[in-house]
XYZ file of N, CA and C in Angstrom:
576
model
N 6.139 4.754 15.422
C 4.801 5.166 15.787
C 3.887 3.937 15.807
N 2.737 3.780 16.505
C 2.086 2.944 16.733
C 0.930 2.931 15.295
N 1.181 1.623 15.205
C -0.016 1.409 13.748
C -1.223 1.788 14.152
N -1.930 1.654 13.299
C -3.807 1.720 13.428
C -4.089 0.716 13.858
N -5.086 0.961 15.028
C -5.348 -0.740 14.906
C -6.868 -0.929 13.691
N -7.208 -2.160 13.387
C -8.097 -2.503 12.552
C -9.478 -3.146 12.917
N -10.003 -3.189 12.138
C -11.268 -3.552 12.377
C -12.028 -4.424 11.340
N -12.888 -5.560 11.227
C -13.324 -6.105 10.538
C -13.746 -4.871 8.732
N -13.435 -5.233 7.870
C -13.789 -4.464 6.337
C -15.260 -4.588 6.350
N -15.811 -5.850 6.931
C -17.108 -6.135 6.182
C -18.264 -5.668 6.976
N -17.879 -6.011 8.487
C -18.851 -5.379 9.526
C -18.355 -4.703 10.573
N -17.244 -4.256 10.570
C -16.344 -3.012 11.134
C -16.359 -3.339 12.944
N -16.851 -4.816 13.144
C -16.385 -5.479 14.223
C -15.111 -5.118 15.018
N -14.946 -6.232 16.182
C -13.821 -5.803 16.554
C -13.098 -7.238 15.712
N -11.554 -7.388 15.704
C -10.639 -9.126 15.226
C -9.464 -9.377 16.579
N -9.745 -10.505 16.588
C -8.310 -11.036 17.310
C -7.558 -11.619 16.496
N -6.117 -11.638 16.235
C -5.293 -11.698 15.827
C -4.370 -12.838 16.437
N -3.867 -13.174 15.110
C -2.518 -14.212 15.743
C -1.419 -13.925 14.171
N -0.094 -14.457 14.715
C 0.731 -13.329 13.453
C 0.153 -13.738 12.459
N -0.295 -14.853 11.880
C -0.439 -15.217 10.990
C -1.822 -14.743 10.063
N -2.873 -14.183 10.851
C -4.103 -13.635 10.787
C -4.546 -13.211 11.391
N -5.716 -11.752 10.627
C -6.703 -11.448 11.638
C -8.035 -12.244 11.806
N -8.536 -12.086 12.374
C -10.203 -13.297 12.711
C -11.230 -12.410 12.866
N -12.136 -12.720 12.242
C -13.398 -11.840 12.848
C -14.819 -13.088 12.880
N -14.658 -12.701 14.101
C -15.706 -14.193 14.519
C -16.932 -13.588 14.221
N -17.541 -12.640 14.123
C -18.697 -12.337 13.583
C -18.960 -12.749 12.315
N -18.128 -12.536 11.483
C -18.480 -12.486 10.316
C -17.424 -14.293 9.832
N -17.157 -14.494 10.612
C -16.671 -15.808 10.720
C -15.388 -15.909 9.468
N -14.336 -15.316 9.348
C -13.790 -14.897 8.342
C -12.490 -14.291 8.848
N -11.223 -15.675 8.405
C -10.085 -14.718 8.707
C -8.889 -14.518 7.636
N -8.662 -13.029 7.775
C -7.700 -12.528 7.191
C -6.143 -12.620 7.253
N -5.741 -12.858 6.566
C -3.968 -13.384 6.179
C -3.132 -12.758 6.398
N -2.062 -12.811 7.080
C -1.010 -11.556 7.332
C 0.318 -12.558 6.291
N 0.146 -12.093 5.120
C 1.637 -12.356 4.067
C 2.947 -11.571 3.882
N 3.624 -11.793 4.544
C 4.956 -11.189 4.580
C 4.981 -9.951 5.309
N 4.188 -9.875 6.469
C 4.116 -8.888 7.837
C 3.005 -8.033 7.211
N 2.139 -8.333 5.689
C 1.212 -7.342 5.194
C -0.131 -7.821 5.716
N -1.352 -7.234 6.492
C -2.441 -8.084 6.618
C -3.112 -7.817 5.118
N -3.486 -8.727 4.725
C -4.750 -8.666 3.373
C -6.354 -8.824 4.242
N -6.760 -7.860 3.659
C -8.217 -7.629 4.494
C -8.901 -7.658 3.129
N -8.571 -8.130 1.521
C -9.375 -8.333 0.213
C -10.376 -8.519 0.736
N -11.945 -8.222 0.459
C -13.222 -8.346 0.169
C -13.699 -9.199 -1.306
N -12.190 -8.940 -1.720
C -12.763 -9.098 -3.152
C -11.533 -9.258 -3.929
N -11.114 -10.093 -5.283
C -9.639 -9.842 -5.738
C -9.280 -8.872 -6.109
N -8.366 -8.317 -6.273
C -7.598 -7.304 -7.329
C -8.444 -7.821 -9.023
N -8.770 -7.071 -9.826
C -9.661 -7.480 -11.434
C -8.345 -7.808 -12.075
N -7.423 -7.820 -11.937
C -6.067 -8.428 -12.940
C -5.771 -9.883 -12.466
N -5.756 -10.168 -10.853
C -5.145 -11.506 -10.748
C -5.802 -11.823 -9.537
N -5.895 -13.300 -9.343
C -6.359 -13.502 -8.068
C -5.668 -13.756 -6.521
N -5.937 -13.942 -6.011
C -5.313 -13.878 -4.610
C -4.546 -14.695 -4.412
N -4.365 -15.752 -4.650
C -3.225 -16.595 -4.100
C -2.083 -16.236 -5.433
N -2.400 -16.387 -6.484
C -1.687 -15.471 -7.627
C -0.833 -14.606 -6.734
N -1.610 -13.346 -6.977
C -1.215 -12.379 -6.025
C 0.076 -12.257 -4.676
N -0.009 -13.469 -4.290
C 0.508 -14.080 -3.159
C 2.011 -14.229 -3.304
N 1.558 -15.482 -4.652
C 3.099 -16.068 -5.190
C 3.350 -14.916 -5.872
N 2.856 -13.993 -6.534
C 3.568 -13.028 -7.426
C 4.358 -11.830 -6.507
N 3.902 -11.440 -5.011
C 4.217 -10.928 -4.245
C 5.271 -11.551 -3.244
N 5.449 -12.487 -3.039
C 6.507 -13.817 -2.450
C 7.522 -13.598 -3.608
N 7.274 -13.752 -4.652
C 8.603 -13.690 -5.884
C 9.613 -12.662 -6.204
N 8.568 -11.565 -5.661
C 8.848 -9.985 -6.019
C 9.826 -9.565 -4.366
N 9.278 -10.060 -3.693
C 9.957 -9.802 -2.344
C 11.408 -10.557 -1.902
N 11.397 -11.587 -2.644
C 12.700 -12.375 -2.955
C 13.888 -11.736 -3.640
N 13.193 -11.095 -4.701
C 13.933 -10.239 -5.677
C 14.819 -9.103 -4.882
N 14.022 -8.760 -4.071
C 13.896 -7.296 -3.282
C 15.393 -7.453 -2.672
N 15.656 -8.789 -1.661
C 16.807 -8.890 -1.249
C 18.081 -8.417 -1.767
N 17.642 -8.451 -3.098
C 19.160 -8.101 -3.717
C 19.208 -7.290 -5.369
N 18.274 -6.407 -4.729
C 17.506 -5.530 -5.951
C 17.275 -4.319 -5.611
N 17.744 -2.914 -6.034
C 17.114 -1.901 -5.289
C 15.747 -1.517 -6.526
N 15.276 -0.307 -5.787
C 13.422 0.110 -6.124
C 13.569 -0.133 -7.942
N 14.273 0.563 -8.579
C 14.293 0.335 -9.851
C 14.102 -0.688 -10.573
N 15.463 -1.639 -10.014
C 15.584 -2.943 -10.496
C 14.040 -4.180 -10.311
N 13.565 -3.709 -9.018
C 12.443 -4.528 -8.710
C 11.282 -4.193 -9.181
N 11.336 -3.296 -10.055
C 9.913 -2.574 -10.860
C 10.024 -3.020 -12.131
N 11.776 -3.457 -12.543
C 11.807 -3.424 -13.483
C 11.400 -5.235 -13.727
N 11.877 -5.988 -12.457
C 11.879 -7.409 -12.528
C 9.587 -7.811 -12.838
N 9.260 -6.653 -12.154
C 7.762 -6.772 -11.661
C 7.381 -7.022 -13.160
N 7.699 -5.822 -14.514
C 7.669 -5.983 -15.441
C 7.982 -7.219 -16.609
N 9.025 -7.655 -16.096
C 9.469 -8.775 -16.967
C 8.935 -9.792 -16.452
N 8.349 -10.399 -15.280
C 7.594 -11.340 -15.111
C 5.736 -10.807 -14.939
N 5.666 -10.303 -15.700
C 4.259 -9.782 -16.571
C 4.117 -9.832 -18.001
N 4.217 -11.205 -18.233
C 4.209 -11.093 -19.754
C 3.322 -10.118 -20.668
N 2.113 -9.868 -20.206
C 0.884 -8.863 -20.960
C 1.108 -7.725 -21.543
N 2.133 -7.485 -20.704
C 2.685 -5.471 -20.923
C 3.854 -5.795 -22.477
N 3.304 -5.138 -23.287
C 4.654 -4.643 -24.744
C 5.746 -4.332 -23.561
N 6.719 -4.447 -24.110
C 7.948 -3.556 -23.405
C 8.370 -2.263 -23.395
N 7.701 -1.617 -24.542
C 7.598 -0.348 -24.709
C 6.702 0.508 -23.597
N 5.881 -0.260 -23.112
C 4.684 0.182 -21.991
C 5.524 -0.265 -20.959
N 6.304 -1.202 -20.813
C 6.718 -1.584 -18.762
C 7.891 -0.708 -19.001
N 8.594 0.039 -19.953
C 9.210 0.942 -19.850
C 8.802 2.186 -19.180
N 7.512 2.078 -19.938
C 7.225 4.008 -19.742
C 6.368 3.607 -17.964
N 5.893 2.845 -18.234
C 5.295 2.028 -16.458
C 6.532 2.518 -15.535
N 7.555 2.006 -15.563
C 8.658 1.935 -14.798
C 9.542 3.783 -14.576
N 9.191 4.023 -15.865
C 9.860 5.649 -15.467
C 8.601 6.318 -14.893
N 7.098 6.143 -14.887
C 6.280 6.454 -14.096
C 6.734 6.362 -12.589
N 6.621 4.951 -12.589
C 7.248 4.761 -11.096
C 8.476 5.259 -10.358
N 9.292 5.274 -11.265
C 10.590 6.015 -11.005
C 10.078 7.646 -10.560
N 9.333 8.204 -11.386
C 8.868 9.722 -10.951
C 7.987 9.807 -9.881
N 7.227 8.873 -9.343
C 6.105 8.942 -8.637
C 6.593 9.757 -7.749
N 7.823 9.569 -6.502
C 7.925 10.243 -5.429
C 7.738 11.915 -5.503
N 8.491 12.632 -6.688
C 7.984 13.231 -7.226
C 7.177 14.299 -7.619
N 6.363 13.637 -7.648
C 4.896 13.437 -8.458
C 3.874 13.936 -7.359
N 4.254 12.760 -6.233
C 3.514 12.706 -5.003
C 4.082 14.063 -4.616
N 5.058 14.472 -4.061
C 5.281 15.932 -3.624
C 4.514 16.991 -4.101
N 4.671 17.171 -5.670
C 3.879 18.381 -6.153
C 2.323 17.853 -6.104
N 1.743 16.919 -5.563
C 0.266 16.566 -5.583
C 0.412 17.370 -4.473
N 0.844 17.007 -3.435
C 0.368 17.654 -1.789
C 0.781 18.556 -1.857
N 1.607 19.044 -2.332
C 1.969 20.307 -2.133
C 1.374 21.570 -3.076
N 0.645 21.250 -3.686
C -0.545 22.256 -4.334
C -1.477 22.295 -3.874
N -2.194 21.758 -2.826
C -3.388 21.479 -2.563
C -2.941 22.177 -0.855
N -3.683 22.979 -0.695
C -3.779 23.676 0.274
C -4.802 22.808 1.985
N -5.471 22.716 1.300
C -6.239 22.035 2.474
C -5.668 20.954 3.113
N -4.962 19.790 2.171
C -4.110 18.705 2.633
C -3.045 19.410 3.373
N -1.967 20.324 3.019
C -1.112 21.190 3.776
C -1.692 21.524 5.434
N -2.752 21.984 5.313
C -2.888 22.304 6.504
C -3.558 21.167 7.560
N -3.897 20.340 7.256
C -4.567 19.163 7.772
C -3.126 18.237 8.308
N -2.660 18.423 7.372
C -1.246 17.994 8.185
C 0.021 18.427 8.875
N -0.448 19.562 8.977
C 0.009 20.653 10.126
C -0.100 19.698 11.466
N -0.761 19.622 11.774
C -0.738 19.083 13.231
C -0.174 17.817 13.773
N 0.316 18.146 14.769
C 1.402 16.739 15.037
C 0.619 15.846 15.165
N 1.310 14.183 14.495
C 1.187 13.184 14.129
C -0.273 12.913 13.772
N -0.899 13.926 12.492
C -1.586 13.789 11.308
C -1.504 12.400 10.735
N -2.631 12.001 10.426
C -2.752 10.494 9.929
C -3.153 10.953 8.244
N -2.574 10.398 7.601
C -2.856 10.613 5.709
C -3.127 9.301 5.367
N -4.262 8.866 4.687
C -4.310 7.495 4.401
C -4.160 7.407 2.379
N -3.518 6.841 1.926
C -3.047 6.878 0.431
C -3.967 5.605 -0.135
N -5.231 5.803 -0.661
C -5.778 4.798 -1.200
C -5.349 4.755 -2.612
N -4.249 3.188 -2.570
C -4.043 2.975 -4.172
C -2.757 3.448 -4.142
N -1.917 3.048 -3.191
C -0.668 3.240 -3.049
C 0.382 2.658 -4.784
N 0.141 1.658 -5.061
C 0.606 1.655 -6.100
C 2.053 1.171 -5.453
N 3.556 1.816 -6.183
C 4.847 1.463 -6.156
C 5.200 2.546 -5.028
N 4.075 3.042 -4.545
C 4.385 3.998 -3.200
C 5.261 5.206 -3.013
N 5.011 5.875 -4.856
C 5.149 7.165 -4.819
C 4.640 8.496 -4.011
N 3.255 8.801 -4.290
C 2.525 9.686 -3.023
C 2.881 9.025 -1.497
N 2.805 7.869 -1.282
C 3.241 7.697 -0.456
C 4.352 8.448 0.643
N 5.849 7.337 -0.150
C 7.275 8.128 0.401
C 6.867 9.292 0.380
N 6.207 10.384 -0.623
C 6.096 11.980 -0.346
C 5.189 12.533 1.076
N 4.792 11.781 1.228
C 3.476 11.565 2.492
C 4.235 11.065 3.838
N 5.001 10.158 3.638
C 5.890 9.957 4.866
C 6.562 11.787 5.407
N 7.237 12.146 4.327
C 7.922 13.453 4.943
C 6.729 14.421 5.193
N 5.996 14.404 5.068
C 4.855 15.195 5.642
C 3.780 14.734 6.580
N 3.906 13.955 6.627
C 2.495 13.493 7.881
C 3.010 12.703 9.369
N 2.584 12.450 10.411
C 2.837 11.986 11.319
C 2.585 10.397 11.129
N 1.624 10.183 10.734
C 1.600 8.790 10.715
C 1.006 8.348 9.399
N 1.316 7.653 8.314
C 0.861 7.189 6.971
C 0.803 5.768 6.830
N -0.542 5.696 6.063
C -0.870 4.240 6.096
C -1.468 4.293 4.710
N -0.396 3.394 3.517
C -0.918 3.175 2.378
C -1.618 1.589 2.187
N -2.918 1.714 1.150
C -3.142 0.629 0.893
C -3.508 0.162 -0.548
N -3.651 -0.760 -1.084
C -3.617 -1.200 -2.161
C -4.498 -2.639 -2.331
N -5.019 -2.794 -3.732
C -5.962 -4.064 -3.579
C -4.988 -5.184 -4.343
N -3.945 -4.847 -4.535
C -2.551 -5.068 -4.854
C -1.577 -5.671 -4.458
N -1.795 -6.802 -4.018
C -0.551 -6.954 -2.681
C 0.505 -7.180 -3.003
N 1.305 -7.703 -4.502
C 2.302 -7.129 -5.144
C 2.839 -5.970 -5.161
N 1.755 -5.291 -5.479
C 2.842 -3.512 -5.384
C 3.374 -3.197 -3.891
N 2.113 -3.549 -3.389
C 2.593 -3.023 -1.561
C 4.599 -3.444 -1.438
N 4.341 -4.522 -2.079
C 5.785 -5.259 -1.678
C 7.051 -4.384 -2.613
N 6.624 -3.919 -3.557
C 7.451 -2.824 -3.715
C 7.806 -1.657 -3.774
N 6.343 -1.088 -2.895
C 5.988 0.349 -2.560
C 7.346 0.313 -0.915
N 6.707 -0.953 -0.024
C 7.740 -0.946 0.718
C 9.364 -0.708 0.381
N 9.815 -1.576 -0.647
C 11.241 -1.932 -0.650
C 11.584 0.244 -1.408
N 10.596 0.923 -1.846
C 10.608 2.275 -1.697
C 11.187 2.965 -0.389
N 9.868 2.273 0.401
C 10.548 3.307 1.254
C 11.380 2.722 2.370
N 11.920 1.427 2.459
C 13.052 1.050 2.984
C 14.280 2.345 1.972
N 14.406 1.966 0.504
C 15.677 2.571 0.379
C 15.572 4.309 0.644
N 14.255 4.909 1.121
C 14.590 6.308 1.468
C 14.761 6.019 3.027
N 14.722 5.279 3.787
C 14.550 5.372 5.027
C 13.607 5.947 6.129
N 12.546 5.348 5.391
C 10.866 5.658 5.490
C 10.102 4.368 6.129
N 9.168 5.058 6.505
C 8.371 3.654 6.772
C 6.861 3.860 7.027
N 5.588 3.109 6.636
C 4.245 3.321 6.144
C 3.639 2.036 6.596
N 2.328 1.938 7.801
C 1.810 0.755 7.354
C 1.332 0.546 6.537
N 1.499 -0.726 5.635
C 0.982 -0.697 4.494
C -0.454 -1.845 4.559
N -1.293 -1.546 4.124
C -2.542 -2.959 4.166
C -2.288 -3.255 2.803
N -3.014 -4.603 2.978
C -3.778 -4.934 1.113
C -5.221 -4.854 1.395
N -6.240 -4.273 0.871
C -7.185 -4.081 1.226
C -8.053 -3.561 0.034
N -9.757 -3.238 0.289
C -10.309 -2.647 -1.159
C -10.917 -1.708 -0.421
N -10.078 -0.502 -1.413
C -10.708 0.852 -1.259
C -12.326 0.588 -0.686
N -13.716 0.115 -1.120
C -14.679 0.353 -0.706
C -14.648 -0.737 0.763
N -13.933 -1.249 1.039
C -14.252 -1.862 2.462
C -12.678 -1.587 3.398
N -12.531 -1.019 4.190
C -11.774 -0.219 4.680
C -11.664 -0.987 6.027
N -10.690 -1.648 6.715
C -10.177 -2.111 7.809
C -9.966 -0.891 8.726
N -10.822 -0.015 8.838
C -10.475 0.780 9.841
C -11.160 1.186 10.310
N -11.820 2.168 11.353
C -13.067 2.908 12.054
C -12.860 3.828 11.256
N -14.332 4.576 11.020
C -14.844 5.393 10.453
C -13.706 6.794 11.448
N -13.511 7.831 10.399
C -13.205 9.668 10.808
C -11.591 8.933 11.682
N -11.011 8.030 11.135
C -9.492 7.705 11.665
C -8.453 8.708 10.596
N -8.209 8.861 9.945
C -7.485 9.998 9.164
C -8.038 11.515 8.883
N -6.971 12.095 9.189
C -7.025 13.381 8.640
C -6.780 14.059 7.316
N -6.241 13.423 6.592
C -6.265 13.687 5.103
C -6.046 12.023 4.053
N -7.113 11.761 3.541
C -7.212 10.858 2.863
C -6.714 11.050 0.767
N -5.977 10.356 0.471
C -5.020 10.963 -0.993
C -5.661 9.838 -2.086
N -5.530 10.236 -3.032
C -5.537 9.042 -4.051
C -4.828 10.002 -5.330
N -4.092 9.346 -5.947
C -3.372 9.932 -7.398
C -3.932 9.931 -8.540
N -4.418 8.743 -8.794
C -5.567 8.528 -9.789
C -7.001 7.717 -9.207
């Protein structure tokens, strides 16, 4: 299916693009496409900063090659020194349940059900995370686009739904500045 196309976060402009970035000559400001992800940040992630972010997402995607979803949640953990291990445990069986998780979210909620009734329904997942609601959102919607201010997780929300045989554009982006035109989705999700 054809992606969204995007639009400047800050002044909802139009961008020209080259693989490597988007551009927005208005606002004179261009955005990074890291490992086929565009980052449209306004602002860092409050845990780490962006080029951080970068290498920690480059490291994690390396892993990925020869790691399935578990193993790479579990690697995400051990190169996070901050977390007890008792916590990137219970972190990691979170993540392990998310898909889940995400099912019985949409699937209690009546209004999302029917909003995505209609062929190729757009669901946008703000705060995708390890891309639990997500994958559950792939089998239900026509077209899904998760994002995250995260660009680490994105990278293993993907290697998710590679091993279901799924697929989501994913942005890095901040929930309050949104790379997209205004009334583009039909059901918008968040988990927490």
């Amino acid at each position: 299916m054809k992606e969204l196309a995007y639009c400047c976060p800050r002044c909802k402009g139009p961008l020209s693009s080259r693989p490597e970035a988007y551009i927005c000559a208005a606002c004179d400001v261009q955005y990074p496409v890291v490992l086929d992800i565009p980052d449209f940040r306004v602002f860092p992630d409050p845990y780490i900063g962006l080029e951080e972010d970068h290498r920690k997402g480059r490291r994690i995607a390396e892993r990925a090659a020869n790691s399935d979803f578990k193993a790479l949640v579990e690697f995400y953990w051990a190169i996070t020194p901050d977390e007890p291990p008792e916590m990137a445990r219970r972190f990691t069986a979170q993540a392990i349940a998310a898909a889940d998780r995400g099912r019985q979210l949409l699937d209690a909620q009546p209004a999302v059900q029917n909003n995505l009734r209609s062929q190729g329904a757009r669901l946008l997942d703000l705060g995708s995370r390890t891309g639990g609601l997500l994958l559950a959102a792939t089998e239900r919607a026509g077209q899904v686009v998760g994002i995250d201010i995260a660009f680490r997780w994105l990278i293993i929300a993907r290697k998710r739904l590679e091993e279901a045989g799924r697929s989501a554009q994913l942005v890095c982006c901040c929930a309050e500045f949104l790379p997209f035109r205004e009334n583009g989705f039909d059901v918008v999700v968040a988990e927490n």
